[in-house]
Tab-separated table of N, CA, C and O in Angstrom:
chain	number	residue	atom	x	y	z
Z	16	MET	N	35.329	14.474	-15.502
Z	16	MET	CA	35.528	13.975	-14.154
Z	16	MET	C	34.637	12.754	-13.945
Z	16	MET	O	33.465	12.769	-14.280
Z	17	SER	N	35.222	11.706	-13.393
Z	17	SER	CA	34.460	10.482	-13.170
Z	17	SER	C	33.660	10.565	-11.865
Z	17	SER	O	34.035	11.266	-10.931
Z	18	THR	N	32.555	9.859	-11.845
Z	18	THR	CA	31.721	9.740	-10.655
Z	18	THR	C	31.484	8.259	-10.398
Z	18	THR	O	31.142	7.515	-11.314
Z	19	ARG	N	31.711	7.866	-9.153
Z	19	ARG	CA	31.511	6.471	-8.757
Z	19	ARG	C	30.597	6.435	-7.534
Z	19	ARG	O	30.664	7.317	-6.684
Z	20	ARG	N	29.808	5.361	-7.446
Z	20	ARG	CA	28.894	5.207	-6.309
Z	20	ARG	C	29.183	3.887	-5.601
Z	20	ARG	O	29.145	2.823	-6.207
Z	21	ALA	N	29.465	3.976	-4.312
Z	21	ALA	CA	29.633	2.795	-3.469
Z	21	ALA	C	28.392	2.676	-2.600
Z	21	ALA	O	27.812	3.686	-2.189
Z	22	GLU	N	27.998	1.456	-2.336
Z	22	GLU	CA	26.828	1.285	-1.474
Z	22	GLU	C	26.966	0.036	-0.623
Z	22	GLU	O	27.809	-0.828	-0.880
Z	23	CYS	N	26.118	-0.041	0.389
Z	23	CYS	CA	26.092	-1.191	1.279
Z	23	CYS	C	25.397	-2.357	0.581
Z	23	CYS	O	24.909	-2.224	-0.550
Z	24	SER	N	25.293	-3.466	1.255
Z	24	SER	CA	24.694	-4.665	0.662
Z	24	SER	C	23.226	-4.490	0.308
Z	24	SER	O	22.764	-5.021	-0.702
Z	25	CYS	N	22.480	-3.741	1.111
Z	25	CYS	CA	21.052	-3.561	0.830
Z	25	CYS	C	20.757	-2.311	0.013
Z	25	CYS	O	19.627	-2.110	-0.430
Z	26	GLY	N	21.756	-1.452	-0.199
Z	26	GLY	CA	21.587	-0.254	-1.024
Z	26	GLY	C	21.065	0.963	-0.287
Z	26	GLY	O	20.922	2.033	-0.883
Z	27	GLN	N	20.812	0.860	0.993
Z	27	GLN	CA	20.243	1.965	1.768
Z	27	GLN	C	21.263	3.078	2.017
Z	27	GLN	O	20.925	4.253	2.008
Z	28	LEU	N	22.535	2.741	2.235
Z	28	LEU	CA	23.590	3.711	2.529
Z	28	LEU	C	24.561	3.748	1.357
Z	28	LEU	O	24.998	2.697	0.879
Z	29	SER	N	24.879	4.951	0.898
Z	29	SER	CA	25.783	5.056	-0.247
Z	29	SER	C	26.710	6.255	-0.110
Z	29	SER	O	26.480	7.163	0.683
Z	30	ALA	N	27.742	6.227	-0.939
Z	30	ALA	CA	28.689	7.337	-1.046
Z	30	ALA	C	28.959	7.544	-2.537
Z	30	ALA	O	29.429	6.623	-3.209
Z	31	THR	N	28.635	8.727	-3.040
Z	31	THR	CA	28.900	9.066	-4.428
Z	31	THR	C	30.149	9.933	-4.453
Z	31	THR	O	30.200	10.981	-3.801
Z	32	CYS	N	31.157	9.485	-5.193
Z	32	CYS	CA	32.480	10.107	-5.181
Z	32	CYS	C	32.788	10.712	-6.543
Z	32	CYS	O	32.645	10.041	-7.567
Z	33	SER	N	33.230	11.950	-6.531
Z	33	SER	CA	33.601	12.653	-7.758
Z	33	SER	C	35.114	12.697	-7.885
Z	33	SER	O	35.821	12.940	-6.909
Z	34	GLY	N	35.610	12.473	-9.104
Z	34	GLY	CA	37.037	12.543	-9.348
Z	34	GLY	C	37.741	11.255	-8.965
Z	34	GLY	O	37.122	10.255	-8.597
Z	35	GLU	N	39.048	11.292	-9.069
Z	35	GLU	CA	39.857	10.114	-8.762
Z	35	GLU	C	40.256	10.119	-7.283
Z	35	GLU	O	40.430	11.181	-6.695
Z	36	PRO	N	40.401	8.946	-6.694
Z	36	PRO	CA	40.820	8.882	-5.294
Z	36	PRO	C	42.215	9.469	-5.104
Z	36	PRO	O	43.056	9.387	-5.994
Z	37	ARG	N	42.437	10.056	-3.935
Z	37	ARG	CA	43.767	10.563	-3.568
Z	37	ARG	C	44.729	9.421	-3.300
Z	37	ARG	O	45.927	9.517	-3.536
Z	38	ARG	N	44.179	8.348	-2.742
Z	38	ARG	CA	44.985	7.192	-2.356
Z	38	ARG	C	44.092	5.970	-2.350
Z	38	ARG	O	42.918	6.052	-1.967
Z	39	ILE	N	44.648	4.846	-2.765
Z	39	ILE	CA	43.936	3.576	-2.702
Z	39	ILE	C	44.854	2.621	-1.950
Z	39	ILE	O	46.023	2.464	-2.310
Z	40	ALA	N	44.336	2.010	-0.900
Z	40	ALA	CA	45.195	1.183	-0.052
Z	40	ALA	C	44.465	-0.061	0.425
Z	40	ALA	O	43.242	-0.069	0.560
Z	41	VAL	N	45.245	-1.088	0.679
Z	41	VAL	CA	44.758	-2.242	1.422
Z	41	VAL	C	45.415	-2.162	2.791
Z	41	VAL	O	46.524	-1.652	2.926
Z	42	CYS	N	44.709	-2.631	3.801
Z	42	CYS	CA	45.249	-2.602	5.156
Z	42	CYS	C	45.088	-3.985	5.775
Z	42	CYS	O	44.007	-4.577	5.724
Z	43	HIS	N	46.168	-4.464	6.351
Z	43	HIS	CA	46.197	-5.804	6.927
Z	43	HIS	C	46.080	-5.789	8.454
Z	43	HIS	O	46.328	-6.815	9.092
Z	44	CYS	N	45.720	-4.652	9.047
Z	44	CYS	CA	45.609	-4.602	10.508
Z	44	CYS	C	44.457	-5.494	10.963
Z	44	CYS	O	43.549	-5.827	10.204
Z	45	LEU	N	44.504	-5.887	12.218
Z	45	LEU	CA	43.486	-6.786	12.749
Z	45	LEU	C	42.104	-6.152	12.742
Z	45	LEU	O	41.103	-6.831	12.501
Z	46	ALA	N	42.016	-4.840	12.968
Z	46	ALA	CA	40.723	-4.161	12.981
Z	46	ALA	C	40.081	-4.169	11.588
Z	46	ALA	O	38.866	-4.355	11.467
Z	47	CYS	N	40.876	-3.958	10.545
Z	47	CYS	CA	40.329	-4.007	9.186
Z	47	CYS	C	39.878	-5.418	8.832
Z	47	CYS	O	38.866	-5.604	8.155
Z	48	LYS	N	40.613	-6.412	9.294
Z	48	LYS	CA	40.201	-7.799	9.050
Z	48	LYS	C	38.869	-8.075	9.740
Z	48	LYS	O	37.977	-8.706	9.161
Z	49	ARG	N	38.720	-7.594	10.959
Z	49	ARG	CA	37.456	-7.795	11.671
Z	49	ARG	C	36.316	-7.021	11.007
Z	49	ARG	O	35.199	-7.538	10.899
Z	50	LYS	N	36.609	-5.795	10.567
Z	50	LYS	CA	35.582	-4.946	9.949
Z	50	LYS	C	35.047	-5.575	8.667
Z	50	LYS	O	33.843	-5.553	8.418
Z	51	THR	N	35.934	-6.138	7.868
Z	51	THR	CA	35.523	-6.683	6.573
Z	51	THR	C	35.174	-8.160	6.630
Z	51	THR	O	34.510	-8.675	5.730
Z	52	GLY	N	35.655	-8.855	7.663
Z	52	GLY	CA	35.474	-10.299	7.707
Z	52	GLY	C	36.314	-10.986	6.648
Z	52	GLY	O	36.042	-12.111	6.242
Z	53	SER	N	37.367	-10.317	6.214
Z	53	SER	CA	38.211	-10.814	5.135
Z	53	SER	C	39.680	-10.737	5.534
Z	53	SER	O	40.009	-10.458	6.682
Z	54	ALA	N	40.558	-10.952	4.582
Z	54	ALA	CA	41.996	-10.973	4.852
Z	54	ALA	C	42.601	-9.579	4.968
Z	54	ALA	O	43.713	-9.430	5.460
Z	55	PHE	N	41.878	-8.554	4.522
Z	55	PHE	CA	42.367	-7.177	4.589
Z	55	PHE	C	41.226	-6.225	4.270
Z	55	PHE	O	40.185	-6.634	3.752
Z	56	GLY	N	41.435	-4.943	4.580
Z	56	GLY	CA	40.503	-3.905	4.177
Z	56	GLY	C	40.979	-3.308	2.865
Z	56	GLY	O	42.165	-3.368	2.538
Z	57	PHE	N	40.074	-2.714	2.090
Z	57	PHE	CA	40.383	-2.134	0.787
Z	57	PHE	C	39.646	-0.808	0.703
Z	57	PHE	O	38.415	-0.788	0.628
Z	58	GLY	N	40.398	0.294	0.788
Z	58	GLY	CA	39.757	1.604	0.834
Z	58	GLY	C	40.317	2.587	-0.163
Z	58	GLY	O	41.492	2.536	-0.524
Z	59	ALA	N	39.456	3.488	-0.601
Z	59	ALA	CA	39.831	4.567	-1.511
Z	59	ALA	C	39.580	5.887	-0.797
Z	59	ALA	O	38.479	6.132	-0.298
Z	60	TRP	N	40.613	6.734	-0.741
Z	60	TRP	CA	40.530	8.003	-0.038
Z	60	TRP	C	40.206	9.136	-1.001
Z	60	TRP	O	40.829	9.274	-2.049
Z	61	PHE	N	39.216	9.944	-0.613
Z	61	PHE	CA	38.793	11.099	-1.384
Z	61	PHE	C	38.784	12.324	-0.482
Z	61	PHE	O	38.710	12.199	0.743
Z	62	GLY	N	38.808	13.505	-1.101
Z	62	GLY	CA	38.573	14.720	-0.335
Z	62	GLY	C	37.128	14.713	0.131
Z	62	GLY	O	36.233	14.271	-0.590
Z	63	GLU	N	36.898	15.176	1.351
Z	63	GLU	CA	35.543	15.156	1.910
Z	63	GLU	C	34.547	15.896	1.022
Z	63	GLU	O	33.397	15.494	0.894
Z	64	SER	N	34.993	16.972	0.368
Z	64	SER	CA	34.102	17.740	-0.501
Z	64	SER	C	33.775	16.991	-1.792
Z	64	SER	O	32.875	17.391	-2.525
Z	65	ASP	N	34.476	15.904	-2.073
Z	65	ASP	CA	34.234	15.111	-3.286
Z	65	ASP	C	33.337	13.903	-3.033
Z	65	ASP	O	33.131	13.088	-3.927
Z	66	VAL	N	32.808	13.785	-1.811
Z	66	VAL	CA	31.974	12.635	-1.451
Z	66	VAL	C	30.628	13.117	-0.926
Z	66	VAL	O	30.565	13.938	-0.011
Z	67	LEU	N	29.560	12.596	-1.515
Z	67	LEU	CA	28.205	12.876	-1.063
Z	67	LEU	C	27.627	11.584	-0.513
Z	67	LEU	O	27.515	10.591	-1.244
Z	68	THR	N	27.305	11.571	0.777
Z	68	THR	CA	26.739	10.377	1.379
Z	68	THR	C	25.221	10.494	1.408
Z	68	THR	O	24.671	11.595	1.507
Z	69	SER	N	24.568	9.344	1.337
Z	69	SER	CA	23.113	9.311	1.341
Z	69	SER	C	22.650	8.099	2.133
Z	69	SER	O	23.257	7.027	2.037
Z	70	GLY	N	21.581	8.268	2.898
Z	70	GLY	CA	21.032	7.173	3.695
Z	70	GLY	C	21.382	7.335	5.163
Z	70	GLY	O	22.098	8.252	5.560
Z	71	ASP	N	20.854	6.427	5.954
Z	71	ASP	CA	21.101	6.432	7.394
Z	71	ASP	C	22.332	5.598	7.707
Z	71	ASP	O	22.468	4.486	7.208
Z	72	ALA	N	23.201	6.160	8.546
Z	72	ALA	CA	24.411	5.444	8.952
Z	72	ALA	C	24.475	5.349	10.466
Z	72	ALA	O	24.059	6.267	11.172
Z	73	THR	N	24.991	4.246	10.934
Z	73	THR	CA	25.324	4.080	12.327
Z	73	THR	C	26.839	4.189	12.416
Z	73	THR	O	27.543	3.735	11.513
Z	74	GLU	N	27.333	4.817	13.458
Z	74	GLU	CA	28.773	5.017	13.583
Z	74	GLU	C	29.351	4.185	14.718
Z	74	GLU	O	28.709	3.999	15.756
Z	75	PHE	N	30.561	3.721	14.484
Z	75	PHE	CA	31.336	3.026	15.494
Z	75	PHE	C	32.710	3.674	15.511
Z	75	PHE	O	33.372	3.749	14.470
Z	76	VAL	N	33.121	4.177	16.672
Z	76	VAL	CA	34.417	4.838	16.804
Z	76	VAL	C	35.361	3.906	17.548
Z	76	VAL	O	35.018	3.364	18.597
Z	77	ARG	N	36.531	3.717	16.979
Z	77	ARG	CA	37.538	2.899	17.645
Z	77	ARG	C	38.845	3.680	17.702
Z	77	ARG	O	39.043	4.646	16.972
Z	78	VAL	N	39.724	3.240	18.570
Z	78	VAL	CA	41.038	3.859	18.711
Z	78	VAL	C	42.029	3.039	17.900
Z	78	VAL	O	42.107	1.814	18.052
Z	79	GLY	N	42.770	3.710	17.025
Z	79	GLY	CA	43.760	3.039	16.186
Z	79	GLY	C	45.045	2.745	16.937
Z	79	GLY	O	45.220	3.135	18.097
Z	80	ASP	N	45.953	2.062	16.266
Z	80	ASP	CA	47.232	1.687	16.868
Z	80	ASP	C	48.035	2.895	17.348
Z	80	ASP	O	48.776	2.807	18.312
Z	81	ASP	N	47.867	4.029	16.662
Z	81	ASP	CA	48.618	5.238	17.019
Z	81	ASP	C	47.875	6.118	18.023
Z	81	ASP	O	48.340	7.192	18.377
Z	82	GLY	N	46.693	5.684	18.484
Z	82	GLY	CA	45.924	6.433	19.465
Z	82	GLY	C	44.864	7.341	18.877
Z	82	GLY	O	44.066	7.913	19.602
Z	83	GLY	N	44.840	7.494	17.547
Z	83	GLY	CA	43.829	8.324	16.894
Z	83	GLY	C	42.489	7.607	16.799
Z	83	GLY	O	42.395	6.395	17.005
Z	84	HIS	N	41.463	8.373	16.487
Z	84	HIS	CA	40.112	7.825	16.388
Z	84	HIS	C	39.723	7.586	14.932
Z	84	HIS	O	39.936	8.444	14.077
Z	85	ILE	N	39.133	6.435	14.685
Z	85	ILE	CA	38.596	6.071	13.378
Z	85	ILE	C	37.090	5.927	13.547
Z	85	ILE	O	36.620	5.159	14.402
Z	86	THR	N	36.331	6.686	12.766
Z	86	THR	CA	34.877	6.636	12.832
Z	86	THR	C	34.365	5.879	11.617
Z	86	THR	O	34.448	6.366	10.486
Z	87	ASN	N	33.874	4.671	11.839
Z	87	ASN	CA	33.323	3.833	10.781
Z	87	ASN	C	31.835	4.099	10.657
Z	87	ASN	O	31.117	4.094	11.664
Z	88	SER	N	31.357	4.301	9.431
Z	88	SER	CA	29.932	4.520	9.174
Z	88	SER	C	29.392	3.330	8.403
Z	88	SER	O	29.876	3.021	7.307
Z	89	PHE	N	28.403	2.675	8.992
Z	89	PHE	CA	27.876	1.460	8.390
Z	89	PHE	C	26.356	1.491	8.366
Z	89	PHE	O	25.714	2.261	9.085
Z	90	CYS	N	25.787	0.649	7.528
Z	90	CYS	CA	24.341	0.582	7.375
Z	90	CYS	C	23.715	-0.113	8.575
Z	90	CYS	O	24.132	-1.208	8.938
Z	91	PRO	N	22.697	0.508	9.205
Z	91	PRO	CA	22.041	-0.132	10.341
Z	91	PRO	C	21.174	-1.320	9.926
Z	91	PRO	O	20.812	-2.140	10.770
Z	92	ASN	N	20.872	-1.452	8.636
Z	92	ASN	CA	20.055	-2.574	8.159
Z	92	ASN	C	20.894	-3.810	7.875
Z	92	ASN	O	20.626	-4.885	8.390
Z	93	CYS	N	21.917	-3.665	7.020
Z	93	CYS	CA	22.690	-4.842	6.595
Z	93	CYS	C	24.055	-4.934	7.264
Z	93	CYS	O	24.711	-5.966	7.191
Z	94	GLY	N	24.519	-3.865	7.905
Z	94	GLY	CA	25.771	-3.888	8.650
Z	94	GLY	C	27.023	-3.603	7.850
Z	94	GLY	O	28.114	-3.578	8.410
Z	95	ALA	N	26.907	-3.374	6.551
Z	95	ALA	CA	28.091	-3.141	5.717
Z	95	ALA	C	28.667	-1.743	5.958
Z	95	ALA	O	27.951	-0.748	5.927
Z	96	THR	N	29.983	-1.683	6.187
Z	96	THR	CA	30.671	-0.401	6.317
Z	96	THR	C	30.852	0.185	4.927
Z	96	THR	O	31.362	-0.480	4.027
Z	97	VAL	N	30.447	1.453	4.760
Z	97	VAL	CA	30.550	2.114	3.456
Z	97	VAL	C	31.674	3.142	3.448
Z	97	VAL	O	32.382	3.286	2.463
Z	98	PHE	N	31.865	3.848	4.573
Z	98	PHE	CA	32.926	4.853	4.616
Z	98	PHE	C	33.401	5.052	6.036
Z	98	PHE	O	32.758	4.617	6.991
Z	99	TRP	N	34.574	5.694	6.159
Z	99	TRP	CA	35.130	5.987	7.480
Z	99	TRP	C	36.024	7.202	7.406
Z	99	TRP	O	36.478	7.606	6.343
Z	100	ARG	N	36.241	7.777	8.575
Z	100	ARG	CA	37.110	8.941	8.720
Z	100	ARG	C	38.121	8.658	9.823
Z	100	ARG	O	37.811	7.967	10.792
Z	101	ILE	N	39.302	9.211	9.653
Z	101	ILE	CA	40.353	9.111	10.665
Z	101	ILE	C	40.666	10.526	11.105
Z	101	ILE	O	40.965	11.384	10.265
Z	102	ASP	N	40.589	10.809	12.408
Z	102	ASP	CA	40.767	12.185	12.874
Z	102	ASP	C	42.143	12.755	12.544
Z	102	ASP	O	42.301	13.965	12.429
Z	103	ALA	N	43.132	11.892	12.340
Z	103	ALA	CA	44.477	12.355	11.995
Z	103	ALA	C	44.589	12.771	10.528
Z	103	ALA	O	45.615	13.310	10.118
Z	104	ILE	N	43.534	12.515	9.742
Z	104	ILE	CA	43.529	12.892	8.327
Z	104	ILE	C	42.304	13.774	8.078
Z	104	ILE	O	41.324	13.355	7.454
Z	105	PRO	N	42.323	15.008	8.574
Z	105	PRO	CA	41.158	15.883	8.416
Z	105	PRO	C	40.903	16.215	6.944
Z	105	PRO	O	41.835	16.296	6.140
Z	106	GLY	N	39.633	16.360	6.605
Z	106	GLY	CA	39.259	16.727	5.238
Z	106	GLY	C	39.231	15.571	4.267
Z	106	GLY	O	39.012	15.764	3.074
Z	107	ALA	N	39.445	14.353	4.762
Z	107	ALA	CA	39.448	13.182	3.887
Z	107	ALA	C	38.449	12.150	4.401
Z	107	ALA	O	38.149	12.090	5.592
Z	108	ILE	N	37.952	11.370	3.469
Z	108	ILE	CA	37.029	10.293	3.813
Z	108	ILE	C	37.435	9.063	2.996
Z	108	ILE	O	37.764	9.177	1.816
Z	109	ALA	N	37.457	7.922	3.640
Z	109	ALA	CA	37.769	6.670	2.959
Z	109	ALA	C	36.468	5.952	2.649
Z	109	ALA	O	35.555	5.926	3.466
Z	110	VAL	N	36.404	5.385	1.468
Z	110	VAL	CA	35.220	4.650	1.030
Z	110	VAL	C	35.633	3.206	0.773
Z	110	VAL	O	36.687	2.958	0.175
Z	111	SER	N	34.827	2.260	1.243
Z	111	SER	CA	35.119	0.850	0.998
Z	111	SER	C	35.148	0.621	-0.508
Z	111	SER	O	34.130	0.741	-1.183
Z	112	ALA	N	36.323	0.287	-1.028
Z	112	ALA	CA	36.475	0.142	-2.476
Z	112	ALA	C	35.624	-0.997	-3.023
Z	112	ALA	O	35.116	-0.913	-4.141
Z	113	GLY	N	35.435	-2.046	-2.238
Z	113	GLY	CA	34.572	-3.137	-2.679
Z	113	GLY	C	33.129	-2.709	-2.850
Z	113	GLY	O	32.375	-3.323	-3.597
Z	114	GLY	N	32.730	-1.650	-2.163
Z	114	GLY	CA	31.370	-1.132	-2.277
Z	114	GLY	C	31.047	-0.550	-3.633
Z	114	GLY	O	29.875	-0.373	-3.986
Z	115	PHE	N	32.080	-0.245	-4.424
Z	115	PHE	CA	31.844	0.248	-5.777
Z	115	PHE	C	31.416	-0.881	-6.714
Z	115	PHE	O	30.832	-0.636	-7.760
Z	116	ALA	N	31.751	-2.132	-6.329
Z	116	ALA	CA	31.400	-3.310	-7.136
Z	116	ALA	C	31.786	-3.088	-8.597
Z	116	ALA	O	31.008	-3.313	-9.512
Z	117	ASP	N	33.023	-2.652	-8.801
Z	117	ASP	CA	33.519	-2.302	-10.130
Z	117	ASP	C	34.856	-3.000	-10.361
Z	117	ASP	O	35.864	-2.627	-9.756
Z	118	LEU	N	34.875	-3.991	-11.223
Z	118	LEU	CA	36.107	-4.733	-11.482
Z	118	LEU	C	37.172	-3.876	-12.153
Z	118	LEU	O	38.351	-4.223	-12.151
Z	119	ALA	N	36.782	-2.730	-12.715
Z	119	ALA	CA	37.740	-1.820	-13.348
Z	119	ALA	C	38.290	-0.791	-12.362
Z	119	ALA	O	39.065	0.084	-12.755
Z	120	PHE	N	37.888	-0.883	-11.084
Z	120	PHE	CA	38.375	0.078	-10.103
Z	120	PHE	C	39.894	-0.022	-10.034
Z	120	PHE	O	40.453	-1.113	-10.090
Z	121	PRO	N	40.586	1.114	-9.908
Z	121	PRO	CA	42.055	1.084	-9.892
Z	121	PRO	C	42.607	0.240	-8.739
Z	121	PRO	O	42.001	0.139	-7.679
Z	122	PRO	N	43.771	-0.350	-8.960
Z	122	PRO	CA	44.393	-1.187	-7.920
Z	122	PRO	C	44.969	-0.342	-6.789
Z	122	PRO	O	45.189	0.863	-6.956
Z	123	PRO	N	45.242	-0.982	-5.656
Z	123	PRO	CA	45.849	-0.235	-4.552
Z	123	PRO	C	47.271	0.205	-4.904
Z	123	PRO	O	47.963	-0.445	-5.689
Z	124	THR	N	47.648	1.321	-4.316
Z	124	THR	CA	49.012	1.828	-4.473
Z	124	THR	C	49.789	1.686	-3.175
Z	124	THR	O	50.978	1.964	-3.144
Z	125	ALA	N	49.109	1.275	-2.100
Z	125	ALA	CA	49.754	1.109	-0.798
Z	125	ALA	C	49.200	-0.132	-0.110
Z	125	ALA	O	48.032	-0.463	-0.277
Z	126	SER	N	50.052	-0.795	0.650
Z	126	SER	CA	49.675	-1.963	1.432
Z	126	SER	C	50.177	-1.731	2.854
Z	126	SER	O	51.369	-1.823	3.124
Z	127	VAL	N	49.245	-1.412	3.761
Z	127	VAL	CA	49.581	-1.048	5.135
Z	127	VAL	C	49.687	-2.300	6.004
Z	127	VAL	O	48.872	-3.211	5.883
Z	128	TYR	N	50.689	-2.330	6.884
Z	128	TYR	CA	50.997	-3.496	7.719
Z	128	TYR	C	51.310	-4.716	6.839
Z	128	TYR	O	51.034	-5.854	7.204
Z	129	HIS	N	51.892	-4.449	5.689
Z	129	HIS	CA	52.165	-5.507	4.705
Z	129	HIS	C	53.075	-6.594	5.264
Z	129	HIS	O	52.802	-7.777	5.086
Z	130	GLU	N	54.145	-6.220	5.916
Z	130	GLU	CA	55.096	-7.220	6.423
Z	130	GLU	C	54.688	-7.820	7.762
Z	130	GLU	O	54.876	-9.006	7.995
Z	131	SER	N	54.082	-7.030	8.615
Z	131	SER	CA	53.851	-7.495	9.980
Z	131	SER	C	52.521	-8.201	10.212
Z	131	SER	O	52.416	-9.026	11.129
Z	132	ARG	N	51.488	-7.902	9.412
Z	132	ARG	CA	50.169	-8.466	9.719
Z	132	ARG	C	49.476	-9.105	8.517
Z	132	ARG	O	48.342	-9.567	8.643
Z	133	ARG	N	50.119	-9.119	7.379
Z	133	ARG	CA	49.538	-9.732	6.184
Z	133	ARG	C	49.577	-11.251	6.332
Z	133	ARG	O	50.572	-11.823	6.758
Z	134	TYR	N	48.451	-11.911	6.008
Z	134	TYR	CA	48.476	-13.369	5.966
Z	134	TYR	C	49.527	-13.793	4.945
Z	134	TYR	O	49.617	-13.205	3.865
Z	135	PRO	N	50.320	-14.803	5.256
Z	135	PRO	CA	51.405	-15.179	4.351
Z	135	PRO	C	50.923	-15.647	2.982
Z	135	PRO	O	51.660	-15.586	2.015
Z	136	TRP	N	49.676	-16.060	2.863
Z	136	TRP	CA	49.163	-16.534	1.576
Z	136	TRP	C	48.567	-15.414	0.721
Z	136	TRP	O	48.196	-15.634	-0.433
Z	137	VAL	N	48.484	-14.200	1.276
Z	137	VAL	CA	47.939	-13.065	0.513
Z	137	VAL	C	49.049	-12.453	-0.322
Z	137	VAL	O	50.120	-12.131	0.180
Z	138	GLU	N	48.765	-12.274	-1.592
Z	138	GLU	CA	49.691	-11.626	-2.510
Z	138	GLU	C	48.987	-10.423	-3.120
Z	138	GLU	O	47.927	-10.567	-3.734
Z	139	ILE	N	49.535	-9.240	-2.923
Z	139	ILE	CA	48.967	-8.029	-3.508
Z	139	ILE	C	49.742	-7.737	-4.791
Z	139	ILE	O	50.956	-7.569	-4.763
Z	140	ARG	N	49.017	-7.691	-5.885
Z	140	ARG	CA	49.664	-7.441	-7.175
Z	140	ARG	C	49.035	-6.225	-7.844
Z	140	ARG	O	47.850	-5.977	-7.686
Z	141	ALA	N	49.838	-5.567	-8.610
Z	141	ALA	CA	49.356	-4.481	-9.452
Z	141	ALA	C	49.963	-4.718	-10.829
Z	141	ALA	O	51.098	-5.178	-10.958
Z	142	GLU	N	49.202	-4.435	-11.843
Z	142	GLU	CA	49.674	-4.633	-13.217
Z	142	GLU	C	50.405	-3.371	-13.679
Z	142	GLU	O	50.016	-2.275	-13.318
Z	143	PRO	N	51.486	-3.541	-14.475
Z	143	PRO	CA	51.979	-4.829	-14.966
Z	143	PRO	C	52.741	-5.588	-13.884
Z	143	PRO	O	53.320	-4.987	-12.993
Z	144	LEU	N	52.722	-6.857	-13.979
Z	144	LEU	CA	53.383	-7.730	-13.012
Z	144	LEU	C	54.487	-8.509	-13.713
Z	144	LEU	O	54.224	-9.223	-14.677
Z	145	GLU	N	55.687	-8.348	-13.233
Z	145	GLU	CA	56.805	-9.115	-13.788
Z	145	GLU	C	56.842	-10.475	-13.121
Z	145	GLU	O	56.830	-10.571	-11.904
Z	146	LYS	N	56.844	-11.531	-13.929
Z	146	LYS	CA	56.856	-12.905	-13.393
Z	146	LYS	C	58.191	-13.550	-13.764
Z	146	LYS	O	58.612	-13.499	-14.906
Z	147	ARG	N	58.826	-14.114	-12.765
Z	147	ARG	CA	60.107	-14.798	-12.978
Z	147	ARG	C	59.992	-16.243	-12.526
Z	147	ARG	O	59.333	-16.540	-11.565
Z	148	GLY	N	60.774	-17.091	-13.208
Z	148	GLY	CA	60.919	-18.501	-12.830
Z	148	GLY	C	59.687	-19.232	-12.760
Z	148	GLY	O	59.068	-19.943	-12.240
């Protein structure tokens, strides 16, 4: 069984994950763009029992598009979000995939709000990639 560790920018807050993620997704919603300061969010979902968090976290709860609550846990020192929970998905925790800082991390299998909120210049690819013309 593999073990991966994601951490914030200063290393104070971390999430150690056992096993493979249940789901890996990018999200193009406006809240994920604001949270990451990037073109999309990139998260890996694990069972809550497969994630051990360490360090002090500050929480920010927001209401999602469907009315559910998303609890973001971020480092009070550097501000980086390391993990979050969605009340509509009990027993699961999402970890910022970029926090693993691992170029071999598996690619996303889902792209949320892909058609409606994705920047037109963003291309999500997974290998193998068929190229034409």
